[in-house]
Each structure stands twice: as structure tokens, then as C-alpha cells.
Amino acid sequence: MPDMKLEIVVLPVSDVDRAKAFYTALGWREDADFPGAGGFRVIQLTPPGSPASVIFGSGITDATPGSAQGPAASSTTPHRSASQRPGAGPHQLRVAPRSAIRTATG
């Protein structure tokens, strides 16, 4: 079986700049912020220590903003991560200890 890894998760958002500010305030690395023709814009951010990234922007997806179901981040320090989460709002990030996340095989 080939070695496969999750690389990108697309998040539909209503306010691109607000989403970018939220995730960068969490310490996520900005990998890209590219504008394009006709209002197109793509932003890619990566959580510290993660091999996977999220992308969002304008013209990226037709999905309803806030409709992403299931994205979660794991942390070895969930209480510290939760306390560092800036403000409430539509961009809630669920943080679970790694031990609470089970794989399909076990």
C-alpha cells in the first residue's frame, strides 16, 4: 500500500482576513497568501509541527462558510492550547488531546 498523508484541508469561510487573523494568532505559519484575478485569493496556513495545512480564501470553494464538519487539531497540551485561543466567534477550533483521537483501525 502506498504511503499516504493528509496534506490540505479546505475551509469555507465568510471573512478571509478575519480567518487569517484568527489562525495566525494561534501561531499557525503563513505559507501563502496569493491574490488572483476576479477577487480570487488563496491562503494556506500550517499549525506548528503539523505536516498538514488548511487553505481558505475567495473563490476556493462553493461550500457554505462555516459548513466544514469534523476538522480538529490535536495537541499534547490541550489546556494550554485552549487558553491561548483568541476570542469566540465563528472560527472555533476544537483541540483534543492526542490520546482522545482514535484511528479507524484502533
N, CA, C and O of each residue as an XYZ file, in Angstrom:
424
protein
N       0.842     -1.180      0.000
C       0.000      0.000      0.000
C       0.888      1.244      0.000
O       1.871      1.297      0.739
N       0.558      2.235     -0.811
C       1.375      3.451     -0.861
C       1.299      4.236      0.454
O       0.299      4.183      1.169
N       2.350      4.945      0.746
C       2.397      5.808      1.919
C       1.599      7.077      1.608
O       2.011      7.875      0.766
N       0.471      7.267      2.277
C      -0.369      8.446      2.030
C      -0.462      9.297      3.284
O      -0.466      8.786      4.404
N      -0.538     10.601      3.077
C      -0.661     11.541      4.190
C      -1.651     12.629      3.802
O      -1.772     12.990      2.632
N      -2.356     13.147      4.804
C      -3.245     14.281      4.581
C      -2.382     15.526      4.396
O      -1.514     15.817      5.219
N      -2.623     16.249      3.324
C      -1.796     17.409      3.006
C      -2.545     18.724      3.213
O      -2.009     19.649      3.823
N      -3.778     18.816      2.713
C      -4.533     20.072      2.733
C      -5.976     19.811      3.142
O      -6.578     18.820      2.728
N      -6.527     20.711      3.959
C      -7.944     20.721      4.277
C      -8.481     22.077      3.840
O      -7.936     23.115      4.216
N      -9.547     22.070      3.046
C     -10.164     23.316      2.572
C     -11.232     23.732      3.570
O     -12.122     22.946      3.895
N     -11.146     24.965      4.057
C     -12.132     25.501      4.985
C     -12.927     26.615      4.316
O     -12.337     27.602      3.878
N     -14.244     26.485      4.225
C     -15.051     27.583      3.687
C     -15.255     28.642      4.776
O     -15.745     28.331      5.862
N     -14.881     29.885      4.485
C     -15.015     30.980      5.457
C     -15.745     32.148      4.816
O     -15.747     32.294      3.593
N     -16.368     32.981      5.647
C     -17.087     34.147      5.137
C     -16.215     35.395      5.131
O     -16.438     36.296      4.322
N     -15.233     35.464      6.012
C     -14.375     36.647      6.124
C     -12.924     36.168      6.105
O     -12.393     35.710      7.117
N     -12.306     36.279      4.956
C     -10.961     35.741      4.745
C      -9.943     36.392      5.680
O      -9.129     35.694      6.284
N      -9.978     37.704      5.805
C      -8.998     38.387      6.652
C      -9.190     38.047      8.129
O      -8.215     37.910      8.867
N     -10.437     37.912      8.558
C     -10.713     37.540      9.948
C     -10.220     36.114     10.219
O      -9.627     35.852     11.265
N     -10.461     35.200      9.285
C      -9.988     33.818      9.444
C      -8.459     33.788      9.506
O      -7.880     33.089     10.338
N      -7.819     34.540      8.633
C      -6.356     34.576      8.627
C      -5.836     35.115      9.964
O      -4.889     34.566     10.527
N      -6.444     36.175     10.466
C      -6.019     36.751     11.747
C      -6.204     35.754     12.890
O      -5.360     35.658     13.781
N      -7.308     35.018     12.858
C      -7.584     34.029     13.895
C      -6.494     32.956     13.927
O      -5.909     32.693     14.978
N      -6.227     32.349     12.794
C      -5.267     31.244     12.759
C      -3.826     31.717     12.971
O      -3.041     31.004     13.598
N      -3.463     32.884     12.473
C      -2.100     33.366     12.723
C      -1.927     33.742     14.190
O      -0.824     33.630     14.724
N      -3.008     34.190     14.859
C      -2.934     34.480     16.296
C      -2.684     33.205     17.103
O      -2.151     33.265     18.211
N      -3.068     32.059     16.551
C      -2.788     30.777     17.201
C      -1.346     30.326     16.973
O      -0.904     29.326     17.540
N      -0.618     31.071     16.139
C       0.766     30.715     15.858
C       0.949     29.863     14.615
O       2.025     29.308     14.391
N      -0.119     29.757     13.791
C      -0.013     28.973     12.565
C       0.842     29.732     11.560
O       0.713     30.948     11.416
N       1.705     29.017     10.874
C       2.622     29.610      9.888
C       1.871     29.935      8.597
O       1.106     29.117      8.086
N       2.101     31.138      8.084
C       1.538     31.517      6.783
C       2.449     30.999      5.681
O       3.602     31.415      5.565
N       1.918     30.089      4.875
C       2.680     29.532      3.768
C       2.427     30.283      2.474
O       3.308     30.381      1.620
N       1.219     30.813      2.333
C       0.868     31.504      1.093
C      -0.303     32.450      1.334
O      -1.184     32.181      2.151
N      -0.289     33.544      0.616
C      -1.432     34.470      0.542
C      -1.357     35.099     -0.841
O      -0.723     36.134     -1.046
N      -2.025     34.441     -1.783
C      -1.934     34.844     -3.175
C      -3.262     35.381     -3.692
O      -4.265     34.668     -3.697
N      -3.267     36.641     -4.128
C      -4.466     37.170     -4.791
C      -4.437     36.801     -6.271
O      -3.377     36.568     -6.851
N      -5.612     36.755     -6.857
C      -5.705     36.450     -8.284
C      -6.748     37.327     -8.947
O      -7.321     38.217     -8.318
N      -6.982     37.072    -10.199
C      -7.951     37.858    -10.971
C      -9.369     37.601    -10.477
O      -9.685     36.514     -9.995
N     -10.207     38.603    -10.604
C     -11.620     38.462    -10.287
C     -11.923     38.253     -8.817
O     -12.951     37.661     -8.488
N     -11.068     38.714     -7.923
C     -11.303     38.573     -6.494
C     -10.837     37.246     -5.901
O     -11.004     37.011     -4.704
N     -10.252     36.376     -6.729
C      -9.735     35.101     -6.234
C      -8.593     35.357     -5.256
O      -7.757     36.230     -5.487
N      -8.560     34.597     -4.166
C      -7.463     34.691     -3.193
C      -7.352     33.361     -2.482
O      -8.363     32.782     -2.086
N      -6.151     32.874     -2.318
C      -5.919     31.635     -1.585
C      -4.900     31.887     -0.476
O      -3.854     32.498     -0.694
N      -5.234     31.403      0.710
C      -4.350     31.497      1.867
C      -4.104     30.083      2.358
O      -5.035     29.288      2.486
N      -2.860     29.778      2.628
C      -2.506     28.471      3.195
C      -1.774     28.704      4.499
O      -0.815     29.474      4.553
N      -2.228     28.038      5.553
C      -1.621     28.139      6.878
C      -1.363     26.737      7.414
O      -2.103     25.800      7.116
N      -0.301     26.605      8.213
C       0.064     25.311      8.781
C       0.242     25.450     10.289
O       0.973     26.326     10.752
N      -0.428     24.583     11.061
C      -0.224     24.601     12.514
C       1.206     24.208     12.861
O       1.833     23.448     12.124
N       1.730     24.716     13.975
C       3.091     24.348     14.380
C       3.244     22.837     14.505
O       2.430     22.176     15.151
N       4.276     22.299     13.893
C       4.581     20.883     13.989
C       3.708     19.967     13.152
O       3.853     18.746     13.222
N       2.802     20.530     12.359
C       1.886     19.707     11.571
C       2.396     19.524     10.148
O       2.921     20.464      9.553
N       2.246     18.325      9.601
C       2.579     18.128      8.193
C       1.426     18.551      7.265
O       1.618     18.660      6.054
N       0.237     18.788      7.824
C      -0.927     19.175      7.018
C      -1.226     20.656      7.192
O      -0.882     21.260      8.208
N      -1.872     21.228      6.187
C      -2.215     22.652      6.189
C      -3.698     22.838      5.920
O      -4.394     21.909      5.512
N      -4.167     24.055      6.155
C      -5.510     24.434      5.738
C      -5.381     25.503      4.671
O      -4.443     26.299      4.675
N      -6.349     25.507      3.751
C      -6.442     26.614      2.806
C      -7.854     27.158      2.865
O      -8.814     26.429      3.112
N      -7.956     28.454      2.631
C      -9.233     29.136      2.524
C      -8.989     30.389      1.724
O      -7.843     30.741      1.444
N     -10.043     31.057      1.358
C      -9.891     32.277      0.585
C     -11.172     32.627     -0.120
O     -12.258     32.227      0.300
N     -11.044     33.373     -1.191
C     -12.170     33.783     -2.023
C     -12.098     33.016     -3.330
O     -11.062     32.997     -3.995
N     -13.214     32.380     -3.695
C     -13.240     31.623     -4.936
C     -12.593     30.257     -4.842
O     -12.283     29.649     -5.867
N     -12.381     29.756     -3.617
C     -11.728     28.468     -3.406
C     -12.741     27.330     -3.452
O     -12.477     26.276     -4.030
N     -13.909     27.551     -2.834
C     -14.926     26.516     -2.727
C     -16.314     27.142     -2.773
O     -16.501     28.304     -2.412
N     -17.274     26.356     -3.221
C     -18.666     26.797     -3.211
C     -19.378     26.402     -1.923
O     -20.553     26.722     -1.749
N     -18.689     25.713     -1.020
C     -19.292     25.270      0.233
C     -19.694     26.483      1.078
O     -19.059     27.536      1.017
N     -20.744     26.317      1.855
C     -21.235     27.382      2.728
C     -20.211     27.670      3.822
O     -19.725     26.742      4.469
N     -19.874     28.954      4.040
C     -18.937     29.290      5.115
C     -19.401     28.700      6.451
O     -20.577     28.783      6.805
N     -18.473     28.115      7.169
C     -18.776     27.506      8.452
C     -19.319     26.100      8.359
O     -19.657     25.507      9.383
N     -19.416     25.541      7.149
C     -20.031     24.226      6.982
C     -19.057     23.064      7.148
O     -19.482     21.909      7.135
N     -17.786     23.333      7.300
C     -16.820     22.243      7.471
C     -17.160     21.483      8.738
O     -17.274     22.075      9.811
N     -17.320     20.190      8.621
C     -17.659     19.329      9.750
C     -16.494     18.402     10.043
O     -16.034     17.669      9.167
N     -16.028     18.439     11.256
C     -15.045     17.461     11.668
C     -13.605     17.912     11.765
O     -12.822     17.218     12.413
N     -13.184     19.044     11.159
C     -11.772     19.387     11.335
C     -11.442     19.557     12.815
O     -12.148     20.260     13.538
N     -10.392     18.928     13.250
C      -9.967     19.023     14.641
C      -8.458     19.058     14.677
O      -7.787     18.526     13.792
N      -7.934     19.685     15.699
C      -6.492     19.715     15.905
C      -6.200     18.940     17.176
O      -6.954     19.024     18.146
N      -5.136     18.205     17.175
C      -4.735     17.525     18.405
C      -3.553     18.272     18.995
O      -2.805     18.951     18.293
N      -3.409     18.130     20.288
C      -2.339     18.825     20.976
C      -1.883     17.987     22.151
O      -2.696     17.320     22.792
N      -0.598     18.014     22.440
C      -0.113     17.335     23.637
C      -0.361     18.200     24.863
O      -0.213     17.735     25.993
N      -0.739     19.464     24.646
C      -1.057     20.390     25.739
C      -2.391     21.065     25.452
O      -2.410     22.270     25.201
N      -3.533     20.327     25.478
C      -4.810     20.893     25.073
C      -5.285     22.032     25.964
O      -5.927     22.961     25.474
N      -4.988     21.986     27.262
C      -5.463     23.058     28.139
C      -4.755     24.365     27.817
O      -5.380     25.426     27.796
N      -3.461     24.293     27.567
C      -2.731     25.496     27.195
C      -3.208     25.987     25.829
O      -3.389     27.188     25.633
N      -3.413     25.076     24.893
C      -3.876     25.463     23.568
C      -5.234     26.144     23.643
O      -5.457     27.161     22.985
N      -6.141     25.592     24.440
C      -7.479     26.167     24.561
C      -7.416     27.548     25.191
O      -8.170     28.436     24.792
N      -6.535     27.752     26.165
C      -6.462     29.054     26.816
C      -5.817     30.094     25.920
O      -6.019     31.291     26.126
N      -5.048     29.669     24.932
C      -4.405     30.600     24.013
C      -5.296     30.958     22.839
O      -4.947     31.810     22.021
N      -6.463     30.297     22.757
C      -7.377     30.532     21.640
C      -7.923     31.945     21.742
O      -8.529     32.280     22.760
N      -7.739     32.788     20.736
C      -8.226     34.160     20.813
C      -9.728     34.237     20.578
O     -10.234     33.744     19.570
N     -10.441     34.864     21.522
C     -11.861     35.188     21.365
C     -12.779     34.090     20.869
O     -12.331     33.057     20.371
N     -14.042     34.328     21.010
C     -15.050     33.418     20.468
C     -15.447     33.906     19.088
O     -15.015     34.972     18.651
N     -16.241     33.152     18.426
C     -16.694     33.564     17.107
C     -16.875     32.377     16.207
O     -16.848     31.235     16.666
N     -17.060     32.629     14.930
C     -17.362     31.542     14.013
C     -16.191     30.615     13.741
O     -16.382     29.538     13.176
N     -15.004     31.000     14.122
C     -13.817     30.199     13.818
C     -13.369     29.442     15.064
O     -12.268     29.661     15.569
N     -14.221     28.560     15.552
C     -13.879     27.765     16.729
C     -12.965     26.621     16.317
O     -13.222     25.937     15.326
N     -11.937     26.423     17.051
C     -11.009     25.329     16.795
C     -11.132     24.350     17.946
O     -10.869     24.703     19.095
N     -11.532     23.115     17.642
C     -11.616     22.098     18.673
C     -10.234     21.502     18.866
O      -9.599     21.056     17.911
N      -9.778     21.498     20.097
C      -8.473     20.940     20.402
C      -8.678     19.761     21.330
O      -9.283     19.905     22.393
N      -8.184     18.605     20.944
C      -8.335     17.387     21.745
C      -6.962     16.809     22.023
O      -6.060     16.917     21.192
N      -6.795     16.190     23.196
C      -5.522     15.512     23.438
C      -5.360     14.371     22.449
O      -6.344     13.733     22.076
N      -4.159     14.111     22.027
C      -3.911     13.066     21.029
C      -4.478     11.720     21.457
O      -4.913     10.932     20.618
N      -4.475     11.457     22.753
C      -4.977     10.171     23.233
C      -6.475     10.019     22.995
O      -6.981      8.897     23.008
N      -7.195     11.111     22.778
C      -8.637     11.057     22.576
C      -9.011     10.823     21.113
O     -10.179     10.589     20.802
N      -8.043     10.885     20.228
C      -8.318     10.720     18.813
C      -7.953      9.297     18.410
O      -6.810      8.867     18.571
N      -8.913      8.591     17.898
C      -8.718      7.196     17.511
C      -8.634      7.092     15.997
O      -9.280      7.855     15.279
N      -7.853      6.167     15.524
C      -7.795      5.906     14.091
C      -8.866      4.901     13.729
O      -9.462      4.289     14.615
N      -9.113      4.724     12.484
C     -10.134      3.780     12.023
C      -9.781      2.347     12.392
O     -10.661      1.489     12.466
N      -8.513      2.087     12.621
C      -8.116      0.710     12.941
C      -7.952      0.480     14.432
O      -7.677     -0.643     14.854
N      -8.114      1.519     15.238
C      -7.903      1.160     16.589
C      -7.973      2.119     17.657
O      -7.782      1.763     18.820
